[in-house]
Amino acid sequence: MARDRRTAAEAKPKGEEAAAPQNTLSITDNRTGRSYEIEVLEGDAIRAADLRKIRVMDDDFGLLSYDPAYVNTASCRSAITFIDGDRGILRYRGHPIEQLAEQGTFLEVAYLLLKGDLPTRDQIAAFTHEITYHTYVHENVLKLLDGFRYDAHAMGIMISVVAALSTFYPEAKDVRNDENRWRQMVRLIAKMPTLAAFAYRHHRGLPYVYPDNSLSYTANFLNMLFRIGDREHTPQPVLVRAIDVLFILHADHEQNCSTSVMRGVGSSLADPYSALAGAMAGLYGPLHGGANEAVLRMLTEIGHVSRVPEFIHGVKAGKGRLMGFGHRVYKSYDPRAKIIKQIADQVFEVTGRNPLLDIALELERIALEDDYFISRRLYPNVDFYSGIIYQAMGFPVELFPVLFAIPRTVGWLAQWQEMLEDSEQKIARPRQIYVGHGERPYVPLELRS
Ligand code: ACO
């Protein structure tokens, strides 16, 4: 979607400006009695830089906006993902997530996010071919993997290996070159499943299974993970489709923690492998993409439906959080969680029911009736049910955040590209409010008490 790129009106003290634009905000600074007109941009935003004109003395720095954790700050203009958190709406490039999950494939959605529109038949064929033929990794990557302990967490391995890929592709530094940039993006999307499968096989002490380019993106990933010996792994089509849909649901989610890291690191013009390793590190935390793993551990710890009320009581008393609940943006049911709940039924028909599902359903039932959760508008998020499905499919818990990182690679790259092409973006550099000591002299060690 093309967006209007208006430049900010200079915020000037009243009287110094001819006709004020219509969409303005009048601010009176009670410290000085001066009034200012500030332009209100599309999206009901003002430019924080406009506040700088508001000052007490001429040589003041000017007014700052203070926003820890960026709860009310737009850091960019983006045409990729739309979320209405109050109404539970999620769209990629305008397409409702429900339609994409029901009718699309992951690679189609990847193309949509990266290029802006759904691909034609020829375009998806060419894109699929490109991705399929970049799945191999340099053999030295295997030596790197061998250096990790057998019990190393898969996310730690992935973060390190993705960062290391930057040394295999030094040309990736040329981030302003469109063609070169595209090549690195294709490489990253293609190699993530290979790296994830290798990290898993290393953990299990199993020989690595090389990519099979005759298989689809998802089937190839499952084959690299689960193939034993010469017996080709032939996963149930229902499970392949379930993974594909889960990948679609996780592909992008606008300016969350990890995406902001991707944009932040990328804003210094670092290569995409280094930036993506940073984004993965952001995702790893239990408050973000590590939540699917944390949910599974929580459900296992609760152990039985009968212990759910006691657990909820503990959460309300401040003894930890109900993992997989709550979201910075969604203040109603996360639309992705709704779809995942439906997939769970289809998966369990094939794999058998995961006993943890009953605990999850009871947690949800009680929480949605409890004033603590209602008043804080806490609902299940994308991570609440995904882990139960992954476990039923045979994935180890440590791989859950990796299963999030593989599809989110597409979103990170789409956002990174958009940032690089945005003429308003520069190196990310927030301000601070200094609250430390004023100037004080150095005291020699022998004189310090
Ligand atoms: N369980 C219990 N209480 C919660 C939860 C929860 N899961 N989430 C928020 N709250 C409470 C907070 O204690 C706070 O209560 P208070 O007002 O009495 O202090 C209130 O709800 C608001 O919470 P904040 O932490 O201010 O909300 P914020 O927007 O900063 O956090 C977050 C969002 C991090 C997702 C939070 O809801 C959480 O920790 N959830 C559990 C972890 C999780 O599932 N993360 C995955 C998110 S989805 C994703 O990243 C892919």
Short mmCIF file of N, CA and C in Angstrom, two decimals, residues 235-240 242 343-353 392-393:
data_model
loop_
_atom_site.label_atom_id
_atom_site.label_comp_id
_atom_site.label_asym_id
_atom_site.label_seq_id
_atom_site.Cartn_x
_atom_site.Cartn_y
_atom_site.Cartn_z
N PRO A 235 6.00 -37.85 6.56
CA PRO A 235 5.05 -37.36 7.56
C PRO A 235 3.63 -37.35 7.02
N GLN A 236 2.69 -37.47 7.93
CA GLN A 236 1.27 -37.38 7.58
C GLN A 236 1.01 -36.01 6.95
N PRO A 237 0.27 -35.97 5.83
CA PRO A 237 -0.01 -34.67 5.20
C PRO A 237 -0.68 -33.69 6.18
N VAL A 238 -1.48 -34.22 7.11
CA VAL A 238 -2.14 -33.33 8.08
C VAL A 238 -1.08 -32.59 8.92
N LEU A 239 -0.01 -33.30 9.27
CA LEU A 239 1.03 -32.67 10.10
C LEU A 239 1.86 -31.67 9.30
N VAL A 240 2.12 -32.01 8.04
CA VAL A 240 2.87 -31.07 7.19
C VAL A 240 2.05 -29.79 7.03
N ALA A 242 -0.23 -28.69 9.07
CA ALA A 242 -0.30 -28.00 10.37
C ALA A 242 0.94 -27.14 10.59
N ILE A 343 -6.31 -26.06 14.78
CA ILE A 343 -5.31 -26.99 14.23
C ILE A 343 -5.07 -28.12 15.22
N ALA A 344 -5.10 -27.78 16.51
CA ALA A 344 -4.83 -28.78 17.54
C ALA A 344 -5.76 -29.98 17.36
N ASP A 345 -7.03 -29.72 17.10
CA ASP A 345 -7.98 -30.83 16.93
C ASP A 345 -7.56 -31.74 15.79
N GLN A 346 -7.15 -31.10 14.66
CA GLN A 346 -6.76 -31.91 13.50
C GLN A 346 -5.50 -32.73 13.79
N VAL A 347 -4.54 -32.09 14.47
CA VAL A 347 -3.28 -32.78 14.77
C VAL A 347 -3.53 -33.94 15.72
N PHE A 348 -4.34 -33.72 16.74
CA PHE A 348 -4.56 -34.77 17.74
C PHE A 348 -5.31 -35.97 17.16
N GLU A 349 -6.06 -35.75 16.08
CA GLU A 349 -6.71 -36.89 15.44
C GLU A 349 -5.67 -37.86 14.88
N VAL A 350 -4.51 -37.30 14.50
CA VAL A 350 -3.45 -38.13 13.93
C VAL A 350 -2.51 -38.64 15.03
N THR A 351 -2.14 -37.75 15.94
CA THR A 351 -1.09 -38.11 16.91
C THR A 351 -1.65 -38.69 18.21
N GLY A 352 -2.94 -38.53 18.40
CA GLY A 352 -3.52 -38.85 19.72
C GLY A 352 -3.49 -37.58 20.55
N ARG A 353 -4.36 -37.51 21.53
CA ARG A 353 -4.53 -36.28 22.30
C ARG A 353 -3.38 -36.08 23.27
N ALA A 392 3.00 -32.88 20.70
CA ALA A 392 2.28 -34.04 20.17
C ALA A 392 2.92 -34.52 18.86
N MET A 393 3.53 -33.60 18.11
CA MET A 393 4.15 -33.97 16.84
C MET A 393 5.55 -34.54 17.03
#
